[in-house]
Structures are given as C-alpha cells and as structure tokens.
C-alpha cells in the first residue's frame, strides 16, 4: 500500500498533526508501545506533546517508549547523543518513568548483545504500535543506512559520510561518530503504524526519491512504499515536487 501523504502549510502545522497522532493513539490505547526519533524534525511535535501533557490533555503514564536509535559510544550523559537529546526535549519534561523507557545503550560493551536485548523487549511487548521516523539525506530510516537488508531487526550500522557530516549539527563541537545502533527495517515494517516526518526544502529531493524510486535497499525510505499503514507528514517545502 502506498503511504498516505499529508502536506501542511508549515512546520508548526506538521508538528501538530504528528502530536495529534500520538495523542489519538494514547487515548485509544494507553499502554501503547511508541518508538520516536531524536533529530531536529520532531522538536515541534515534542513541544506540543509536552504542553498537552502539562495541561492534562494526554496521559503517558502507561505507555512504553522505545528509542529509535543511538550513536555507538554515546550514553545518556553525552551531549549530542540521541538519548541525551530526547531526555532533555521530551522524556524528562513529560515525566516518563525509567521503567517505561527502552533505549539502546550506545556504550554497551557488546553492541550485538544490546541489539538482542532490544529485539527481545520489542518482541515481548508484541511489537510497536506506532513508530515515528525522520529521514536522512541518504534516505536512511532511523540509522538504517543504504544497503541495510529488509529483514534486519536491531543492528549496528556503519554510518555513511553524509550521516556523519549532517550529524554534526547535534553536537556543540566537532565529534567523531562512525557507527549507529538502531531498530531495524523489519521493526519499522512490522509496526502497526509508521509515520515519516520531513520538513524544509533540503528534504524535498529525499521525499521525491522515497516515493518515486523503485523499492530498493539502496534507499531505505522506499521500504515504506510497502508498509501496510504508513503516512508521510510533510510541510509544504519538503513536499515540493511530489503529487498529492
Ligand atoms: N539518528 C537520526 C535519525 O533518527 C533521524 O530521524 C534522522 C533525521 O534527522 P533530522 O530530523 O535532524 O533531519 O537522522 C538522524 O541521524
């Protein structure tokens, strides 16, 4: 099934739509298993969710939060790490308890074992109810870089140069990042709902390829063309050049 396309006039409207998807799921299923990304794209959504939570409009007290990905070598205390940013922008402000949070430890001594730990937890929870994704400039979903097999669950990935370069924006000073630890394409494909968010003109060619390229592991975002229930939330700039 082709992903549903929803285009909003600006970043704020797109962020609101994404926040509404999370809130709608929580009101239908308070125990939902939700996997959310770090990165720049979801910041507006987090802001709306934090404020809705403060106003008592939504209740995160029973949900389970799964972290999408992490840089290998990074833990919660490390500036620029995914857990660090998510803690600051979302997990702490909404008061999620530690027992509700499942996150890759980028500092795990045995990263393969860490992947198995996450795979086991996600499987034990019955899979993901909702996964929200950003998209990388090379079409990566989470840190599933080009070439990742479609049947991958959690794994360690070798980052492409473009991911290392773009990733510098999360750090205060130049930082070496070389590998990621990430949920796999199969987690994404088995999620009951998958939402991809993209904003800004730099992402327009990425979105065009994600929708128009034949489904290929060379461009991971094309996987969503075969998802049973996928939706793209785009602002007008990211949607330039696509028919909707
Ligand atoms: N690890 C993250 C991904 O989880 C994120 O979704 C994507 C897009 O990031 P941004 O939203 O900053 O463009 O790339 C980053 O490298």
PDB file of C-alpha atoms in Angstrom, residues 116-218:
ATOM      1  CA  UNK A 116      19.379  -8.739  21.058  1.00  0.00           C
ATOM      2  CA  UNK A 117      18.205  -7.181  24.325  1.00  0.00           C
ATOM      3  CA  UNK A 118      16.144  -4.586  22.452  1.00  0.00           C
ATOM      4  CA  UNK A 119      14.808  -7.156  19.953  1.00  0.00           C
ATOM      5  CA  UNK A 120      13.648  -9.342  22.826  1.00  0.00           C
ATOM      6  CA  UNK A 121      11.910  -6.479  24.618  1.00  0.00           C
ATOM      7  CA  UNK A 122      10.147  -5.241  21.483  1.00  0.00           C
ATOM      8  CA  UNK A 123       9.027  -8.779  20.589  1.00  0.00           C
ATOM      9  CA  UNK A 124       7.877  -9.373  24.181  1.00  0.00           C
ATOM     10  CA  UNK A 125       5.751  -6.242  24.008  1.00  0.00           C
ATOM     11  CA  UNK A 126       4.095  -7.533  20.836  1.00  0.00           C
ATOM     12  CA  UNK A 127       5.897  -5.092  18.511  1.00  0.00           C
ATOM     13  CA  UNK A 128       5.498  -1.387  18.006  1.00  0.00           C
ATOM     14  CA  UNK A 129       2.082   0.246  17.865  1.00  0.00           C
ATOM     15  CA  UNK A 130       3.497   3.424  16.380  1.00  0.00           C
ATOM     16  CA  UNK A 131       6.859   4.393  15.003  1.00  0.00           C
ATOM     17  CA  UNK A 132       7.611   7.955  14.008  1.00  0.00           C
ATOM     18  CA  UNK A 133      10.608   8.479  11.787  1.00  0.00           C
ATOM     19  CA  UNK A 134      12.706  11.263  10.434  1.00  0.00           C
ATOM     20  CA  UNK A 135      14.591  10.659   7.214  1.00  0.00           C
ATOM     21  CA  UNK A 136      18.273  11.124   6.476  1.00  0.00           C
ATOM     22  CA  UNK A 137      19.712  12.849   3.417  1.00  0.00           C
ATOM     23  CA  UNK A 138      20.722   9.419   2.060  1.00  0.00           C
ATOM     24  CA  UNK A 139      17.231   8.031   2.653  1.00  0.00           C
ATOM     25  CA  UNK A 140      18.084   6.381   5.966  1.00  0.00           C
ATOM     26  CA  UNK A 141      15.277   5.499   8.342  1.00  0.00           C
ATOM     27  CA  UNK A 142      16.487   5.536  11.957  1.00  0.00           C
ATOM     28  CA  UNK A 143      20.151   4.632  11.373  1.00  0.00           C
ATOM     29  CA  UNK A 144      19.369   2.005   8.749  1.00  0.00           C
ATOM     30  CA  UNK A 145      21.849   3.170   6.168  1.00  0.00           C
ATOM     31  CA  UNK A 146      21.662   2.343   2.443  1.00  0.00           C
ATOM     32  CA  UNK A 147      22.228  -1.366   1.868  1.00  0.00           C
ATOM     33  CA  UNK A 148      20.582  -2.491   5.116  1.00  0.00           C
ATOM     34  CA  UNK A 149      18.712  -5.728   4.385  1.00  0.00           C
ATOM     35  CA  UNK A 150      14.928  -5.512   4.635  1.00  0.00           C
ATOM     36  CA  UNK A 151      14.808  -8.364   7.138  1.00  0.00           C
ATOM     37  CA  UNK A 152      17.020  -6.650   9.729  1.00  0.00           C
ATOM     38  CA  UNK A 153      15.932  -6.190  13.302  1.00  0.00           C
ATOM     39  CA  UNK A 154      18.141  -4.131  15.660  1.00  0.00           C
ATOM     40  CA  UNK A 155      21.707  -3.908  14.476  1.00  0.00           C
ATOM     41  CA  UNK A 156      24.887  -1.856  14.450  1.00  0.00           C
ATOM     42  CA  UNK A 157      25.304   0.192  11.276  1.00  0.00           C
ATOM     43  CA  UNK A 158      28.326   1.792   9.630  1.00  0.00           C
ATOM     44  CA  UNK A 159      27.459   5.429   9.044  1.00  0.00           C
ATOM     45  CA  UNK A 160      27.883   6.937   5.604  1.00  0.00           C
ATOM     46  CA  UNK A 161      29.864  10.169   5.343  1.00  0.00           C
ATOM     47  CA  UNK A 162      26.736  12.236   4.745  1.00  0.00           C
ATOM     48  CA  UNK A 163      25.226  10.962   8.010  1.00  0.00           C
ATOM     49  CA  UNK A 164      28.437  11.766   9.898  1.00  0.00           C
ATOM     50  CA  UNK A 165      28.520  15.260   8.397  1.00  0.00           C
ATOM     51  CA  UNK A 166      24.834  16.095   8.893  1.00  0.00           C
ATOM     52  CA  UNK A 167      25.001  14.561  12.373  1.00  0.00           C
ATOM     53  CA  UNK A 168      27.478  17.239  13.471  1.00  0.00           C
ATOM     54  CA  UNK A 169      24.533  19.619  13.954  1.00  0.00           C
ATOM     55  CA  UNK A 170      23.588  17.776  17.155  1.00  0.00           C
ATOM     56  CA  UNK A 171      26.968  18.399  18.795  1.00  0.00           C
ATOM     57  CA  UNK A 172      28.442  21.526  20.321  1.00  0.00           C
ATOM     58  CA  UNK A 173      31.883  20.797  18.832  1.00  0.00           C
ATOM     59  CA  UNK A 174      33.157  18.541  16.002  1.00  0.00           C
ATOM     60  CA  UNK A 175      32.598  14.959  17.123  1.00  0.00           C
ATOM     61  CA  UNK A 176      33.617  11.629  15.668  1.00  0.00           C
ATOM     62  CA  UNK A 177      30.622   9.391  15.026  1.00  0.00           C
ATOM     63  CA  UNK A 178      31.172   6.281  12.984  1.00  0.00           C
ATOM     64  CA  UNK A 179      28.501   3.727  13.867  1.00  0.00           C
ATOM     65  CA  UNK A 180      24.870   3.701  14.862  1.00  0.00           C
ATOM     66  CA  UNK A 181      22.801   1.223  16.843  1.00  0.00           C
ATOM     67  CA  UNK A 182      19.257   1.179  15.605  1.00  0.00           C
ATOM     68  CA  UNK A 183      15.922  -0.556  15.340  1.00  0.00           C
ATOM     69  CA  UNK A 184      15.803  -2.444  12.057  1.00  0.00           C
ATOM     70  CA  UNK A 185      13.769  -2.057   8.882  1.00  0.00           C
ATOM     71  CA  UNK A 186      11.778  -5.091   9.961  1.00  0.00           C
ATOM     72  CA  UNK A 187      10.732  -3.337  13.192  1.00  0.00           C
ATOM     73  CA  UNK A 188       9.546  -0.431  11.055  1.00  0.00           C
ATOM     74  CA  UNK A 189       7.674  -2.682   8.623  1.00  0.00           C
ATOM     75  CA  UNK A 190       6.028  -4.650  11.428  1.00  0.00           C
ATOM     76  CA  UNK A 191       4.940  -1.518  13.329  1.00  0.00           C
ATOM     77  CA  UNK A 192       1.151  -1.163  13.211  1.00  0.00           C
ATOM     78  CA  UNK A 193       1.552   2.439  12.060  1.00  0.00           C
ATOM     79  CA  UNK A 194       4.641   4.106  10.620  1.00  0.00           C
ATOM     80  CA  UNK A 195       4.799   7.868  10.230  1.00  0.00           C
ATOM     81  CA  UNK A 196       7.596   9.669   8.442  1.00  0.00           C
ATOM     82  CA  UNK A 197       8.001  13.379   9.131  1.00  0.00           C
ATOM     83  CA  UNK A 198      10.001  15.741   6.942  1.00  0.00           C
ATOM     84  CA  UNK A 199      10.340  19.480   6.890  1.00  0.00           C
ATOM     85  CA  UNK A 200      12.237  22.014   4.803  1.00  0.00           C
ATOM     86  CA  UNK A 201      13.396  22.225   1.202  1.00  0.00           C
ATOM     87  CA  UNK A 202      16.576  20.184   1.791  1.00  0.00           C
ATOM     88  CA  UNK A 203      14.377  17.130   2.377  1.00  0.00           C
ATOM     89  CA  UNK A 204      12.292  17.618  -0.825  1.00  0.00           C
ATOM     90  CA  UNK A 205      14.577  15.516  -3.076  1.00  0.00           C
ATOM     91  CA  UNK A 206      14.739  12.833  -0.369  1.00  0.00           C
ATOM     92  CA  UNK A 207      10.939  12.641  -0.206  1.00  0.00           C
ATOM     93  CA  UNK A 208      10.663  12.559  -4.004  1.00  0.00           C
ATOM     94  CA  UNK A 209      13.044   9.576  -4.112  1.00  0.00           C
ATOM     95  CA  UNK A 210      11.334   7.819  -1.203  1.00  0.00           C
ATOM     96  CA  UNK A 211       8.074   7.872  -3.149  1.00  0.00           C
ATOM     97  CA  UNK A 212       9.217   7.554  -6.764  1.00  0.00           C
ATOM     98  CA  UNK A 213      12.215   5.216  -6.678  1.00  0.00           C
ATOM     99  CA  UNK A 214      11.500   1.533  -7.047  1.00  0.00           C
ATOM    100  CA  UNK A 215      11.661  -0.141  -3.648  1.00  0.00           C
ATOM    101  CA  UNK A 216      15.380  -0.640  -3.070  1.00  0.00           C
ATOM    102  CA  UNK A 217      17.677  -1.206  -0.113  1.00  0.00           C
ATOM    103  CA  UNK A 218      19.926   1.449  -1.731  1.00  0.00           C
TER     104      UNK A 218
END
